[in-house]
Amino acid sequence: MELVCYVALGCLLALVLLYGLLELHYFLRMCLCVLLARFVKRRCHILETTTVNGLCLSNDVDTLLYHMNNARYFRELDFARVDFYERTKLYRTITKLGGSVFQGAATIRYRRFIRPFHRFKIISRIIYWDEQSLFMEHRFVRPSDQFIHCIVICRQRVIDVSMDSVMAELLPKTAATPLQASRHTLSSTASLQPVGMAQALQVPQTTLEAAQAENGRVATTVATSTTSTAAATATAAAAAYSVKLKPPLPPELCKWIEYNDMSSKNLRSGC
């Protein structure tokens, strides 16, 4: 019995130590968020909005015990961002292409407090992207009347890969590629040929075998070249399709990007 008490006390001290050194419930909630987004929630298109529910608890309130702490908003965005990454396969696509992503900048505008023990939801979506960055908008919304408590704009920097190539990989390719179209056209043309014409176009088997044996190397080279050209054409078509679906740059985001660029230049110059 004494041994059981010592073991229970040791486990309790270890748990207290973990909570003291690490924000244990944050990591546990993050793991739960990843599991739900990957295995439970439905997949989303990269340009769709995702929603994460939240609750302002006693460890989220400010020193006045009156509303949610301002710093907690950004921590809640971690769960919303992970949910978006997993459900849209954005993060896996970036890593598959050999890149990585991190947050480069964020700005938040508060409108009204979130009271203790009040529910809220975070609505996330992509509003723009360029060659190196992805811009996301997050809204803290009250579920009862859809009032927006605050709005956040984040800039996710992507390194070692182009964001345009990532979006070209994620956006749906609804149109057939030129190679597929040409194959469909050829098969349709062959099926529409009259029987007499097909018989007239037949060549003796020995002649075909001789031509194939003589021009085998040339045929292989031509086939390889055709495949490479088709692949390049398909990649270009995917990139053009992603540009077509790319949202326009909002004017307020344009000003914010200018501010960040000016701040970067000032820091580089030592100001």
Tab-separated table of C-alpha atoms in Angstrom:
chain	number	residue	atom	x	y	z
A	1	MET	CA	0.000	0.000	0.000
A	2	GLU	CA	2.838	2.326	0.835
A	3	LEU	CA	4.451	1.571	-2.535
A	4	VAL	CA	1.220	2.438	-4.364
A	5	CYS	CA	1.077	5.782	-2.571
A	6	TYR	CA	4.660	6.568	-3.578
A	7	VAL	CA	3.939	5.672	-7.209
A	8	ALA	CA	0.799	7.833	-7.262
A	9	LEU	CA	2.678	10.717	-5.669
A	10	GLY	CA	5.491	10.361	-8.195
A	11	CYS	CA	3.027	10.424	-11.104
A	12	LEU	CA	1.351	13.507	-9.657
A	13	LEU	CA	4.678	15.309	-9.243
A	14	ALA	CA	5.682	14.362	-12.798
A	15	LEU	CA	2.395	15.738	-14.111
A	16	VAL	CA	2.854	18.987	-12.163
A	17	LEU	CA	6.422	19.235	-13.459
A	18	LEU	CA	5.244	18.760	-17.034
A	19	TYR	CA	2.623	21.471	-16.623
A	20	GLY	CA	5.270	23.726	-15.097
A	21	LEU	CA	7.849	23.201	-17.830
A	22	LEU	CA	5.477	22.687	-20.765
A	23	GLU	CA	1.966	23.880	-21.494
A	24	LEU	CA	0.825	20.290	-21.593
A	25	HIS	CA	-2.826	20.898	-22.429
A	26	TYR	CA	-1.727	22.991	-25.431
A	27	PHE	CA	0.210	20.062	-26.928
A	28	LEU	CA	-2.571	17.611	-26.115
A	29	ARG	CA	-5.137	19.833	-27.799
A	30	MET	CA	-2.842	20.267	-30.803
A	31	CYS	CA	-2.538	16.482	-31.189
A	32	LEU	CA	-6.311	16.157	-30.933
A	33	CYS	CA	-6.772	18.894	-33.531
A	34	VAL	CA	-4.449	17.116	-35.977
A	35	LEU	CA	-6.185	13.764	-35.492
A	36	LEU	CA	-9.658	15.233	-35.983
A	37	ALA	CA	-8.627	17.185	-39.080
A	38	ARG	CA	-6.853	14.223	-40.660
A	39	PHE	CA	-9.230	11.352	-39.881
A	40	VAL	CA	-12.632	12.749	-38.841
A	41	LYS	CA	-13.403	16.026	-40.589
A	42	ARG	CA	-14.096	16.204	-44.297
A	43	ARG	CA	-11.487	17.271	-46.824
A	44	CYS	CA	-11.685	20.858	-48.069
A	45	HIS	CA	-10.695	22.605	-51.258
A	46	ILE	CA	-7.728	24.931	-50.854
A	47	LEU	CA	-9.927	27.987	-51.525
A	48	GLU	CA	-12.697	26.914	-49.139
A	49	THR	CA	-13.145	28.246	-45.609
A	50	THR	CA	-12.586	26.066	-42.546
A	51	THR	CA	-14.108	26.485	-39.097
A	52	VAL	CA	-12.697	25.629	-35.673
A	53	ASN	CA	-14.761	25.993	-32.489
A	54	GLY	CA	-13.354	27.430	-29.270
A	55	LEU	CA	-14.313	28.328	-25.721
A	56	CYS	CA	-12.866	31.042	-23.511
A	57	LEU	CA	-11.843	29.239	-20.309
A	58	SER	CA	-10.563	30.519	-16.980
A	59	ASN	CA	-6.917	30.147	-18.084
A	60	ASP	CA	-7.626	32.326	-21.142
A	61	VAL	CA	-8.878	35.441	-19.366
A	62	ASP	CA	-6.978	38.661	-18.727
A	63	THR	CA	-5.745	39.906	-15.336
A	64	LEU	CA	-9.030	41.760	-14.852
A	65	LEU	CA	-10.900	38.428	-15.205
A	66	TYR	CA	-13.249	40.203	-17.562
A	67	HIS	CA	-12.387	39.047	-21.083
A	68	MET	CA	-10.115	36.820	-23.137
A	69	ASN	CA	-6.435	37.787	-23.016
A	70	ASN	CA	-5.209	39.486	-26.183
A	71	ALA	CA	-2.297	37.062	-26.539
A	72	ARG	CA	-4.646	34.071	-26.494
A	73	TYR	CA	-6.094	35.048	-29.857
A	74	PHE	CA	-2.834	34.236	-31.606
A	75	ARG	CA	-2.517	30.947	-29.736
A	76	GLU	CA	-6.008	29.945	-30.835
A	77	LEU	CA	-4.922	30.639	-34.402
A	78	ASP	CA	-2.422	27.787	-34.145
A	79	PHE	CA	-5.286	25.288	-33.947
A	80	ALA	CA	-7.194	26.978	-36.775
A	81	ARG	CA	-4.088	27.005	-38.965
A	82	VAL	CA	-3.263	23.355	-38.316
A	83	ASP	CA	-6.857	22.387	-39.069
A	84	PHE	CA	-6.679	24.274	-42.372
A	85	TYR	CA	-3.301	22.766	-43.289
A	86	GLU	CA	-4.467	19.212	-42.679
A	87	ARG	CA	-7.904	19.398	-44.277
A	88	THR	CA	-6.640	21.068	-47.451
A	89	LYS	CA	-3.385	19.014	-47.603
A	90	LEU	CA	-1.485	22.290	-47.859
A	91	TYR	CA	1.328	21.385	-45.476
A	92	ARG	CA	1.827	17.911	-46.940
A	93	THR	CA	1.980	19.346	-50.440
A	94	ILE	CA	4.604	21.910	-49.426
A	95	THR	CA	6.778	19.276	-47.755
A	96	LYS	CA	6.282	16.872	-50.663
A	97	LEU	CA	7.696	19.491	-53.011
A	98	GLY	CA	10.707	19.925	-50.711
A	99	GLY	CA	9.669	23.174	-49.017
A	100	SER	CA	8.725	24.389	-45.566
A	101	VAL	CA	6.433	27.093	-44.195
A	102	PHE	CA	6.532	29.449	-41.226
A	103	GLN	CA	4.676	32.564	-40.108
A	104	GLY	CA	6.338	35.763	-41.254
A	105	ALA	CA	3.896	38.440	-40.084
A	106	ALA	CA	0.492	38.891	-38.493
A	107	THR	CA	-1.797	41.758	-37.639
A	108	ILE	CA	-4.983	41.710	-35.575
A	109	ARG	CA	-7.837	44.179	-35.158
A	110	TYR	CA	-10.049	43.812	-32.088
A	111	ARG	CA	-13.678	44.849	-32.189
A	112	ARG	CA	-15.310	43.457	-29.050
A	113	PHE	CA	-14.276	41.330	-26.074
A	114	ILE	CA	-14.832	37.594	-25.826
A	115	ARG	CA	-16.268	37.040	-22.344
A	116	PRO	CA	-15.207	34.148	-20.094
A	117	PHE	CA	-16.971	30.846	-20.795
A	118	HIS	CA	-18.353	32.152	-24.082
A	119	ARG	CA	-18.122	30.127	-27.265
A	120	PHE	CA	-16.559	31.379	-30.492
A	121	LYS	CA	-15.510	29.969	-33.826
A	122	ILE	CA	-12.537	30.801	-36.052
A	123	ILE	CA	-13.223	30.994	-39.793
A	124	SER	CA	-10.063	30.717	-41.907
A	125	ARG	CA	-9.493	31.212	-45.608
A	126	ILE	CA	-6.841	32.140	-48.151
A	127	ILE	CA	-7.194	35.664	-49.505
A	128	TYR	CA	-4.083	35.908	-51.707
A	129	TRP	CA	-0.710	34.368	-52.518
A	130	ASP	CA	2.423	35.386	-54.380
A	131	GLU	CA	5.654	33.648	-55.325
A	132	GLN	CA	6.966	33.372	-51.761
A	133	SER	CA	4.024	33.877	-49.400
A	134	LEU	CA	0.524	32.784	-48.564
A	135	PHE	CA	-1.878	35.293	-47.013
A	136	MET	CA	-4.661	34.040	-44.766
A	137	GLU	CA	-7.562	35.736	-43.025
A	138	HIS	CA	-8.955	34.484	-39.700
A	139	ARG	CA	-12.176	35.738	-38.132
A	140	PHE	CA	-13.281	35.171	-34.542
A	141	VAL	CA	-17.049	34.926	-34.840
A	142	ARG	CA	-19.770	34.651	-32.204
A	143	PRO	CA	-21.964	31.659	-33.163
A	144	SER	CA	-25.252	33.098	-31.901
A	145	ASP	CA	-25.450	36.122	-34.208
A	146	GLN	CA	-22.300	35.809	-36.396
A	147	PHE	CA	-20.788	38.954	-34.913
A	148	ILE	CA	-17.071	39.294	-35.723
A	149	HIS	CA	-15.079	39.858	-32.522
A	150	CYS	CA	-11.780	40.407	-34.320
A	151	ILE	CA	-10.083	39.835	-37.655
A	152	VAL	CA	-6.517	38.639	-38.244
A	153	ILE	CA	-4.345	38.689	-41.355
A	154	CYS	CA	-1.325	36.370	-41.420
A	155	ARG	CA	1.522	35.999	-43.878
A	156	GLN	CA	2.919	32.471	-44.203
A	157	ARG	CA	6.358	32.441	-45.791
A	158	VAL	CA	7.241	29.460	-47.966
A	159	ILE	CA	10.896	28.584	-48.576
A	160	ASP	CA	12.644	26.181	-50.990
A	161	VAL	CA	9.527	25.983	-53.165
A	162	SER	CA	7.363	28.363	-55.157
A	163	MET	CA	3.910	29.055	-53.781
A	164	ASP	CA	2.569	29.142	-57.334
A	165	SER	CA	3.742	25.567	-57.897
A	166	VAL	CA	2.126	24.514	-54.604
A	167	MET	CA	-1.205	26.046	-55.599
A	168	ALA	CA	-0.956	24.518	-59.070
A	169	GLU	CA	-0.610	21.149	-57.355
A	170	LEU	CA	-3.597	21.698	-55.067
A	171	LEU	CA	-6.088	23.383	-57.371
A	172	PRO	CA	-8.332	20.942	-59.291
A	173	LYS	CA	-7.539	20.274	-62.913
A	174	THR	CA	-10.996	20.041	-64.402
A	175	ALA	CA	-9.971	20.488	-68.022
A	176	ALA	CA	-8.358	17.661	-69.941
A	177	THR	CA	-4.712	18.083	-70.771
A	178	PRO	CA	-3.708	18.534	-74.440
A	179	LEU	CA	-2.278	15.011	-74.467
A	180	GLN	CA	-5.552	13.551	-73.227
A	181	ALA	CA	-7.515	15.657	-75.688
A	182	SER	CA	-5.345	14.532	-78.582
A	183	ARG	CA	-5.723	10.876	-77.530
A	184	HIS	CA	-9.493	11.272	-77.326
A	185	THR	CA	-9.533	12.922	-80.724
A	186	LEU	CA	-7.400	10.188	-82.270
A	187	SER	CA	-9.508	7.397	-80.792
A	188	SER	CA	-12.711	9.096	-81.948
A	189	THR	CA	-11.315	9.586	-85.453
A	190	ALA	CA	-10.244	5.951	-85.649
A	191	SER	CA	-13.644	4.730	-84.518
A	192	LEU	CA	-15.403	6.898	-87.136
A	193	GLN	CA	-13.421	5.509	-90.083
A	194	PRO	CA	-15.459	3.392	-92.529
A	195	VAL	CA	-14.669	-0.296	-92.766
A	196	GLY	CA	-13.512	-0.014	-96.343
A	197	MET	CA	-11.139	2.816	-95.523
A	198	ALA	CA	-9.718	0.872	-92.590
A	199	GLN	CA	-9.091	-2.149	-94.816
A	200	ALA	CA	-7.503	0.026	-97.469
A	201	LEU	CA	-5.141	1.539	-94.923
A	202	GLN	CA	-3.952	-1.869	-93.668
A	203	VAL	CA	-0.274	-2.645	-94.296
A	204	PRO	CA	1.188	-6.163	-94.530
A	205	GLN	CA	2.527	-7.465	-91.220
A	206	THR	CA	5.998	-8.135	-92.596
A	207	THR	CA	6.313	-4.557	-93.822
A	208	LEU	CA	5.292	-3.224	-90.407
A	209	GLU	CA	7.768	-5.489	-88.618
A	210	ALA	CA	10.591	-4.393	-90.884
A	211	ALA	CA	9.767	-0.721	-90.370
A	212	GLN	CA	9.614	-1.169	-86.621
A	213	ALA	CA	12.938	-3.007	-86.530
A	214	GLU	CA	14.606	-0.365	-88.694
A	215	ASN	CA	13.224	2.694	-86.951
A	216	GLY	CA	12.956	1.352	-83.405
A	217	ARG	CA	15.491	3.761	-81.970
A	218	VAL	CA	13.926	6.754	-83.719
A	219	ALA	CA	10.468	5.771	-82.505
A	220	THR	CA	11.701	5.495	-78.920
A	221	THR	CA	13.304	8.928	-79.113
A	222	VAL	CA	10.178	10.481	-80.567
A	223	ALA	CA	7.998	8.849	-77.890
A	224	THR	CA	10.247	10.135	-75.113
A	225	SER	CA	10.235	13.623	-76.588
A	226	THR	CA	6.455	13.549	-76.930
A	227	THR	CA	6.032	12.449	-73.301
A	228	SER	CA	8.331	15.210	-72.042
A	229	THR	CA	6.515	17.801	-74.115
A	230	ALA	CA	3.152	16.574	-72.859
A	231	ALA	CA	4.330	16.721	-69.247
A	232	ALA	CA	5.631	20.263	-69.701
A	233	THR	CA	2.379	21.257	-71.377
A	234	ALA	CA	0.350	19.759	-68.531
A	235	THR	CA	2.453	21.632	-65.953
A	236	ALA	CA	1.973	24.890	-67.833
A	237	ALA	CA	-1.757	24.254	-68.070
A	238	ALA	CA	-1.962	23.625	-64.320
A	239	ALA	CA	-0.054	26.840	-63.609
A	240	ALA	CA	-2.351	28.803	-65.936
A	241	TYR	CA	-5.388	27.299	-64.218
A	242	SER	CA	-4.089	28.316	-60.778
A	243	VAL	CA	-3.517	31.874	-62.033
A	244	LYS	CA	-7.095	31.931	-63.310
A	245	LEU	CA	-8.469	30.977	-59.874
A	246	LYS	CA	-6.138	33.308	-57.990
A	247	PRO	CA	-8.147	35.918	-56.043
A	248	PRO	CA	-7.419	39.606	-56.669
A	249	LEU	CA	-5.171	41.468	-54.239
A	250	PRO	CA	-7.360	43.318	-51.699
A	251	PRO	CA	-6.420	47.018	-51.354
A	252	GLU	CA	-5.960	46.811	-47.557
A	253	LEU	CA	-3.693	43.801	-47.977
A	254	CYS	CA	-1.669	45.709	-50.564
A	255	LYS	CA	-1.045	48.494	-48.046
A	256	TRP	CA	-0.130	45.954	-45.378
A	257	ILE	CA	2.396	44.270	-47.687
A	258	GLU	CA	3.919	47.668	-48.428
A	259	TYR	CA	4.226	48.347	-44.699
A	260	ASN	CA	5.988	45.024	-44.107
A	261	ASP	CA	8.377	45.637	-46.994
A	262	MET	CA	9.225	49.098	-45.667
A	263	SER	CA	9.774	47.693	-42.193
A	264	SER	CA	12.120	45.033	-43.581
A	265	LYS	CA	14.143	47.665	-45.461
A	266	ASN	CA	14.423	49.803	-42.344
A	267	LEU	CA	15.651	46.852	-40.291
A	268	ARG	CA	18.219	45.924	-42.922
A	269	SER	CA	19.514	49.492	-42.978
A	270	GLY	CA	19.859	49.529	-39.188
A	271	CYS	CA	17.020	51.942	-38.398
